[in-house]
Short mmCIF file of C-alpha atoms in Angstrom, two decimals:
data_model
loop_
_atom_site.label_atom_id
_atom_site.label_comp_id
_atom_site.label_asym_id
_atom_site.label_seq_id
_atom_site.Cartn_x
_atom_site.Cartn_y
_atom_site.Cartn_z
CA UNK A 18 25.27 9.92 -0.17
CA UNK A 19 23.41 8.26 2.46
CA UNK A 20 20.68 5.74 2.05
CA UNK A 21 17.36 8.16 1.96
CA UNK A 22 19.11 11.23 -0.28
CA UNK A 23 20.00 8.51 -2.35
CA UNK A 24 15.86 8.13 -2.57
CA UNK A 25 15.13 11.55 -2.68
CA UNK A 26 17.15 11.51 -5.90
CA UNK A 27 15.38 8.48 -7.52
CA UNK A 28 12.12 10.19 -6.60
CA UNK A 29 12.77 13.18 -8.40
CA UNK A 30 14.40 11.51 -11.51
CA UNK A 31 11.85 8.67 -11.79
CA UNK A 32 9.54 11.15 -13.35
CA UNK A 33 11.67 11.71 -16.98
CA UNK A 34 12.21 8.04 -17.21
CA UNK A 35 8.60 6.41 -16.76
CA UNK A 36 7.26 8.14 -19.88
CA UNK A 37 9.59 5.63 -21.36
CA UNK A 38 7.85 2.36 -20.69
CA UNK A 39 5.82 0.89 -23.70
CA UNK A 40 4.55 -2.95 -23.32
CA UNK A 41 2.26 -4.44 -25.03
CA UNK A 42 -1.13 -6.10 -23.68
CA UNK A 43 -0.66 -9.69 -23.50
CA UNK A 44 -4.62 -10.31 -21.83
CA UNK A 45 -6.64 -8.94 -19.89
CA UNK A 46 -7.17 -11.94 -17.83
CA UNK A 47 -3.48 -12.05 -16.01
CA UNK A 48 -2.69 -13.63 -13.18
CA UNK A 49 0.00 -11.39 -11.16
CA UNK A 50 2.34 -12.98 -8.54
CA UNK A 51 4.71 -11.16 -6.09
CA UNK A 52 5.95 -10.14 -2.63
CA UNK A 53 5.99 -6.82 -1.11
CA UNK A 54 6.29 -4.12 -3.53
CA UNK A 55 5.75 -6.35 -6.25
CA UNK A 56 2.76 -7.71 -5.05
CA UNK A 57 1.11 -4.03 -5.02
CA UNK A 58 2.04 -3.37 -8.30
CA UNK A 59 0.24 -6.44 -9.50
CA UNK A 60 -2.94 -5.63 -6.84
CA UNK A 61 -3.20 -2.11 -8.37
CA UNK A 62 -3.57 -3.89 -12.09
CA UNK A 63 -5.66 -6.29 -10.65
CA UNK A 64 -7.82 -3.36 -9.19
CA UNK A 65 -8.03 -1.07 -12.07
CA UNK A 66 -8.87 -3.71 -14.90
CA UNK A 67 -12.03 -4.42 -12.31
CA UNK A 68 -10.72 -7.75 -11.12
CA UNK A 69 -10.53 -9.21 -14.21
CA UNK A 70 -6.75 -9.86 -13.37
CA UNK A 71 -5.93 -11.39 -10.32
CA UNK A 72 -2.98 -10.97 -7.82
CA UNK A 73 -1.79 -13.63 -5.47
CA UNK A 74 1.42 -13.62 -2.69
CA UNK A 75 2.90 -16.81 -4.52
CA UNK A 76 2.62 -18.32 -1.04
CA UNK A 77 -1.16 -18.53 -2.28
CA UNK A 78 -0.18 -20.47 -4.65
CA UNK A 79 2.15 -22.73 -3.28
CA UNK A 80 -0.65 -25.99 -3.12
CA UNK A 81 -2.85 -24.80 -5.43
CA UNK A 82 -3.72 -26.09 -9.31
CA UNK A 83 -2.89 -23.77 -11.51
CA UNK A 84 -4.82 -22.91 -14.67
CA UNK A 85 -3.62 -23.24 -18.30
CA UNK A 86 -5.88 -20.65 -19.24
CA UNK A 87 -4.28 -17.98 -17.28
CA UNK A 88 -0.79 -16.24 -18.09
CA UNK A 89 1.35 -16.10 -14.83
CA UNK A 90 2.82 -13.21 -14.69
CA UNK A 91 5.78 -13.46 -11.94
CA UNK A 92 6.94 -9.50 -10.34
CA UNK A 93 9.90 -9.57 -9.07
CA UNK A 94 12.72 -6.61 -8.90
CA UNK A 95 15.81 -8.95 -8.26
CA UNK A 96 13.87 -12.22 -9.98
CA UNK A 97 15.50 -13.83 -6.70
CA UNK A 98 12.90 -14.26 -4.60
CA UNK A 99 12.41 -18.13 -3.88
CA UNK A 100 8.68 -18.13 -3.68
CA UNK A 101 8.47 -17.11 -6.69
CA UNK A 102 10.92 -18.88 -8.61
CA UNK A 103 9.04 -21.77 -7.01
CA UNK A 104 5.81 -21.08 -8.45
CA UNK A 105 7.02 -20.31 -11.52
CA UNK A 106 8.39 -24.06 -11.55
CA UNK A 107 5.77 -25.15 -10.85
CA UNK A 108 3.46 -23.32 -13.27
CA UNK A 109 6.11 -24.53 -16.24
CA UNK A 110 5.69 -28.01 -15.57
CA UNK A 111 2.22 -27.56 -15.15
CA UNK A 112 1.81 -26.02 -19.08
CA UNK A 113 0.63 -23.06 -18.57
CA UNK A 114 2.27 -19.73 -20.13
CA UNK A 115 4.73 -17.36 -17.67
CA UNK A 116 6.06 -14.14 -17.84
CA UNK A 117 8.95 -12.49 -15.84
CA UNK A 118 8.82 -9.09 -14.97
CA UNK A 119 12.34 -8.24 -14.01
CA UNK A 120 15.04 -5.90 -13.73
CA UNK A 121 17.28 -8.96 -13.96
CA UNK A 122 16.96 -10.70 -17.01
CA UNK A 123 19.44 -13.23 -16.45
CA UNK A 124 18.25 -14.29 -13.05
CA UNK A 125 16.55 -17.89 -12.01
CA UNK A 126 13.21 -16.24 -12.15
CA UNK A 127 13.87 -14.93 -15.92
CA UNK A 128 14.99 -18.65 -16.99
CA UNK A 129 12.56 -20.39 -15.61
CA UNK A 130 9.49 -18.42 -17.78
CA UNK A 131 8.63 -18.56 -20.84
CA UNK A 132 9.07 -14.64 -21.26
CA UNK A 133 10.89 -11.74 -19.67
CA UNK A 134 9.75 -8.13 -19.74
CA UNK A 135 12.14 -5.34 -18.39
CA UNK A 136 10.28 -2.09 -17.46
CA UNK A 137 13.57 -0.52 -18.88
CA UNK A 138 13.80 2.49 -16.62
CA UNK A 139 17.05 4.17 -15.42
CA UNK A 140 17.30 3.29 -11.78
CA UNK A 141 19.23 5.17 -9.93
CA UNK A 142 21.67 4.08 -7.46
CA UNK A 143 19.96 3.18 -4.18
CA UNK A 144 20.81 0.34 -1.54
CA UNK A 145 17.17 -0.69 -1.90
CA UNK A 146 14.88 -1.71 -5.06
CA UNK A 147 13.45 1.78 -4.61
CA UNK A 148 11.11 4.30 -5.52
CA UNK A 149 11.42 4.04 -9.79
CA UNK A 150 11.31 0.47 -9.60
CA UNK A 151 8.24 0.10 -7.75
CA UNK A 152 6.75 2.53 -10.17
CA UNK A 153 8.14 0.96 -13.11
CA UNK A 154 6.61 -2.23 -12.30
CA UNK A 155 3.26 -0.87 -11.47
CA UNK A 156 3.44 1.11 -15.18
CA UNK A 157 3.98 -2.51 -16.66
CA UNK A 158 1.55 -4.40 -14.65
CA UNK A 159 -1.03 -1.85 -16.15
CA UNK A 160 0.13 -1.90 -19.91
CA UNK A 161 0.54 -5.81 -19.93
CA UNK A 162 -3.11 -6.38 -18.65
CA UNK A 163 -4.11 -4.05 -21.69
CA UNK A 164 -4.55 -0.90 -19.77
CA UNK A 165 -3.62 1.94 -21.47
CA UNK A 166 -0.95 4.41 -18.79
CA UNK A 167 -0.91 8.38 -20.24
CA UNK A 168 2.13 10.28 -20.12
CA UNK A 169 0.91 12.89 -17.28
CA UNK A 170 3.63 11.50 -14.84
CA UNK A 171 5.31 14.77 -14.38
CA UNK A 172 1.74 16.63 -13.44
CA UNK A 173 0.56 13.53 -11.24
CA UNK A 174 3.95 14.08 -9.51
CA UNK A 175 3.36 17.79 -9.41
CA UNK A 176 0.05 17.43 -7.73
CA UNK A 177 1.52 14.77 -4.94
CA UNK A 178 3.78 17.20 -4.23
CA UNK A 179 1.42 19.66 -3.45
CA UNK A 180 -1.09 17.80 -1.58
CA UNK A 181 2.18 16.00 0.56
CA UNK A 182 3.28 19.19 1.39
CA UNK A 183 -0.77 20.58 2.57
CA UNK A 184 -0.99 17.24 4.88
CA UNK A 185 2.20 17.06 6.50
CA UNK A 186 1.24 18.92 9.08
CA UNK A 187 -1.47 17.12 10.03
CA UNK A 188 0.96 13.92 10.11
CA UNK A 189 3.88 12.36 13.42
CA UNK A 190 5.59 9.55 13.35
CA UNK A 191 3.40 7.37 16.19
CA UNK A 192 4.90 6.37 19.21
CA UNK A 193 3.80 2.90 19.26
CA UNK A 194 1.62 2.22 15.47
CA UNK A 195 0.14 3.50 12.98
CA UNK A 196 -2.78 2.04 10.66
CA UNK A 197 -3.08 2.96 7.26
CA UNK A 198 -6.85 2.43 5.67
CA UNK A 199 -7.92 2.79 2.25
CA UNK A 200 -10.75 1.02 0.10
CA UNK A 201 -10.72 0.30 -3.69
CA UNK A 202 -7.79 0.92 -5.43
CA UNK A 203 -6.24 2.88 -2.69
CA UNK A 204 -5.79 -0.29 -0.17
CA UNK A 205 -2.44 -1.07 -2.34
CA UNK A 206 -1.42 2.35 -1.64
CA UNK A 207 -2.27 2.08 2.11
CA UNK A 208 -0.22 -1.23 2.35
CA UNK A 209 2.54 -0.03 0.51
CA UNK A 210 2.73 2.66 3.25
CA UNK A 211 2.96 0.26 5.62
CA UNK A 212 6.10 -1.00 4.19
CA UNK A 213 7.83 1.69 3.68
CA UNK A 214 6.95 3.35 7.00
CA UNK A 215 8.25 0.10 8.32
CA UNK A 216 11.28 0.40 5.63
CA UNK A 217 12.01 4.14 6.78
CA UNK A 218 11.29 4.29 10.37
CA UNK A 219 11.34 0.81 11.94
CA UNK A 220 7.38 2.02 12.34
CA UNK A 221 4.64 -0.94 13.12
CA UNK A 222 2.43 -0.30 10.22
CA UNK A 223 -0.29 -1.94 9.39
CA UNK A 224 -2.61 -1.29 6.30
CA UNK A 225 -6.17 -2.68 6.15
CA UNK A 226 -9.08 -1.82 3.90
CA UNK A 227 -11.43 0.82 5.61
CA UNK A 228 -14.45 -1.02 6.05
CA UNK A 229 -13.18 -4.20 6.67
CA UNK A 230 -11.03 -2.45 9.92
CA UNK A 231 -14.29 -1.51 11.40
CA UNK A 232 -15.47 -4.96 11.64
CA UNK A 233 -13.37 -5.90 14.14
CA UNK A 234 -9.58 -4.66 14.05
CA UNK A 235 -10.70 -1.89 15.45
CA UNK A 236 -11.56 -3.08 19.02
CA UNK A 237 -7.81 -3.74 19.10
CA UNK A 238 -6.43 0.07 18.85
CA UNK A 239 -4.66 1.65 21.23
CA UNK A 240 -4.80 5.11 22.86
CA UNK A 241 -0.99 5.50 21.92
CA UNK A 242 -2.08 4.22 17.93
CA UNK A 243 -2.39 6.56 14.92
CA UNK A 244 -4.77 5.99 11.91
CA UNK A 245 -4.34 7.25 8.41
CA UNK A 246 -6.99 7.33 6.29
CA UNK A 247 -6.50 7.15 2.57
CA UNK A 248 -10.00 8.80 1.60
CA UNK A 249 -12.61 8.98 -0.96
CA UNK A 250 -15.11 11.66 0.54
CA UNK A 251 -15.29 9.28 3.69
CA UNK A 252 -14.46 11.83 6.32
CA UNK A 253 -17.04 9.75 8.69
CA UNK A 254 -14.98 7.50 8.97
CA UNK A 255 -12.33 10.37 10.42
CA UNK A 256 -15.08 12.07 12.67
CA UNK A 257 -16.09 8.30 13.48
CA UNK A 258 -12.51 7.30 14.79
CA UNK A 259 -11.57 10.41 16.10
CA UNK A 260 -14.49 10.59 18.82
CA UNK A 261 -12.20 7.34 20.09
CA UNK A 262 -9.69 9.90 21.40
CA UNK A 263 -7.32 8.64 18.75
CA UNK A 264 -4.73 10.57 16.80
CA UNK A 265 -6.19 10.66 13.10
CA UNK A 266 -4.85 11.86 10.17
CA UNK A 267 -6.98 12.13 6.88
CA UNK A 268 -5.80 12.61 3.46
CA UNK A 269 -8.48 12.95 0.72
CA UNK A 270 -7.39 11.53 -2.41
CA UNK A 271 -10.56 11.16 -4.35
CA UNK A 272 -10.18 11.46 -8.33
CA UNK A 273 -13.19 10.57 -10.71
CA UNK A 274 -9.89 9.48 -12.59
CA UNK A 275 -8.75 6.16 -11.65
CA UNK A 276 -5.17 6.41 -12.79
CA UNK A 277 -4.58 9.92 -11.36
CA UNK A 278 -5.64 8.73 -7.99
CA UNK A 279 -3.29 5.67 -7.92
CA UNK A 280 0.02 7.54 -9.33
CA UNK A 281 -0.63 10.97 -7.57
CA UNK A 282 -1.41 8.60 -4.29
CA UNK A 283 1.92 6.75 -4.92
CA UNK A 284 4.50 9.58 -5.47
CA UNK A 285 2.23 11.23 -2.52
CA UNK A 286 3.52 8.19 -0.14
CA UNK A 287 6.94 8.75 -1.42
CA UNK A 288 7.38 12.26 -0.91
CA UNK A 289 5.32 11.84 2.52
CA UNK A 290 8.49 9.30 3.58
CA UNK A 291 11.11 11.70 2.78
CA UNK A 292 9.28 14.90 4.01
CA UNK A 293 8.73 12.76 7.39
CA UNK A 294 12.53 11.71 7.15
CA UNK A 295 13.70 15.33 6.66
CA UNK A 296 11.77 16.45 9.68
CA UNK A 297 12.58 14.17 12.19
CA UNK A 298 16.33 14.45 11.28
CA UNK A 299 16.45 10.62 9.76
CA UNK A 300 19.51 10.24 7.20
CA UNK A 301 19.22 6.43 6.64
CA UNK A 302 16.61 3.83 6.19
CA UNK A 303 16.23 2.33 9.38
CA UNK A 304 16.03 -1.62 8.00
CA UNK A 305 19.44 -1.12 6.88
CA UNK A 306 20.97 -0.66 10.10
CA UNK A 307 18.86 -3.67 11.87
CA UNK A 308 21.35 -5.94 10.19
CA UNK A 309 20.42 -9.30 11.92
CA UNK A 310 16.98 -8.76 10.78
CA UNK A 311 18.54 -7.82 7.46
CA UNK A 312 20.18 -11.03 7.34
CA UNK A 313 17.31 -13.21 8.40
CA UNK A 314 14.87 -11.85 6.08
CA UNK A 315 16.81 -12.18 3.26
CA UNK A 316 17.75 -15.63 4.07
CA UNK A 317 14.25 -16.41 4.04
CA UNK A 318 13.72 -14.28 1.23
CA UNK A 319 16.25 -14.82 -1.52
CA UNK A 320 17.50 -17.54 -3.62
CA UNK A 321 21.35 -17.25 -3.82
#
């Protein structure tokens, strides 16, 4: 099975296994640290409990005090990543109360905290953390900051479908980039794009929140650039771009529900990925096969 059936399986099997996932609150004032998909899961909890929790890259943290009245919660799949393990050090020595959220209980990042919580899903067998995990970790980020997830995974997944399938059309792989814009709650959903168009396709992606592009990334675009638009009834910001003789692609995703717009957004993006993949005849994950890259980042990235 190559590398992108093997995530066209965990899409379609995350869906019986996230219904699964009970944690209890531990506060609603959580501080979330990560990197990449990690660190979205924590900025969607820190967006939906109305910035009451916070989200940092733990290279945000790396010189600053920390607070004993905050409980560091540390997102990591692997619990390898060195930033992190480094902050969480540091936070230890500093007194204040950690939490690992981990597939890998018995990793560095697990043994350095004070308290490991498994999202307990079924993952299956990809050669990345992929699609269930990222999911997973976004369910606990929620339920740990005391934010209450309903079982309606299968029809939020039922609806992406649906509304990946309307908008595909409208969607190419760019030439040269593509930006990905969203405000609120559906920036983390624009940057996570970015990854995993970057994961997928070896694409330059790069997310931003909608209004903050049009102060000034936007006299940097490119005839050959593509914008995405992540949108809450802001189509003027489509008619807006699209006068610039740019290729623009807009994808409402407006729900007066909070949580139905971030999960139907999410397994949106995913299905988007692998629709995109099936149509331009990819069969594996193009990161895997830049393996100097591969080997560099993970040098960087890992501990051990």
């Amino acid at each position: 099975m190559n590398s992108i059936e093997s995530l066209r399986l965990d899409f379609n099997t995350q869906i019986s296994e996230l219904g699964k996932i009970k944690n209890d609150s531990i506060s609603d004032n959580l501080i979330f640290v990560g990197s990449g998909d990690s660190y979205v899961s924590g900025l969607i909890a820190e967006y939906l409990s109305h910035h009451k929790c916070k989200c940092y890259s733990p290279s945000d943290l790396f010189n600053s005090q920390l607070s004993k009245d905050r409980v560091y919660c540390f997102v990591s799949v692997t619990g390898k990543t060195k930033a992190n393990i480094s902050v969480a050090k540091r936070a230890a020595q500093a007194g204040c109360k950690t939490v690992a959220i981990t597939f890998n209980e018995n990793s560095k990042l697990a043994q350095v905290c004070d308290k490991t919580i498994h999202p307990r899903l079924k993952r299956a067998h990809t050669p990345t953390a992929g699609f269930g995990s990222f999911v997973a970790n976004t369910v606990t980020c929620l339920q740990v900051s005391g934010i209450i997830v309903p079982k309606k995974f299968k029809i939020w997944y039922q609806n992406a479908v649906k509304i990946s399938q309307n908008v595909l059309d409208s969607l190419v792989l760019p030439a040269d980039k593509v930006f990905l814009l969203g405000n609120n709650a559906l920036y983390p959903i624009a940057l996570y794009s970015s990854f995993q168009m970057a994961e997928f396709f070896g694409t330059v992606a790069i997310a931003h929140k909608l209004e903050e592009f049009c102060h000034s990334p936007i006299f940097g675009l490119k005839k050959s650039d593509n914008v995405w638009i992540f949108g809450q009834n802001e189509k003027r910001f489509r008619s807006g771009v699209e006068r610039l003789g740019l290729l623009t692609s807009y994808i409402e995703l407006y729900n007066s529900d909070a949580l139905a717009q971030v999960f139907q957004s999410i397994f949106l993006v995913q299905n988007l990925m692998l629709l995109l993949a099936g149509r331009y005849g990819y069969k594996e994950l193009q990161y895997l096969l830049k393996e100097d890259v591969l080997k560099v980042s993970s040098d960087i990235i890992y501990d051990g």
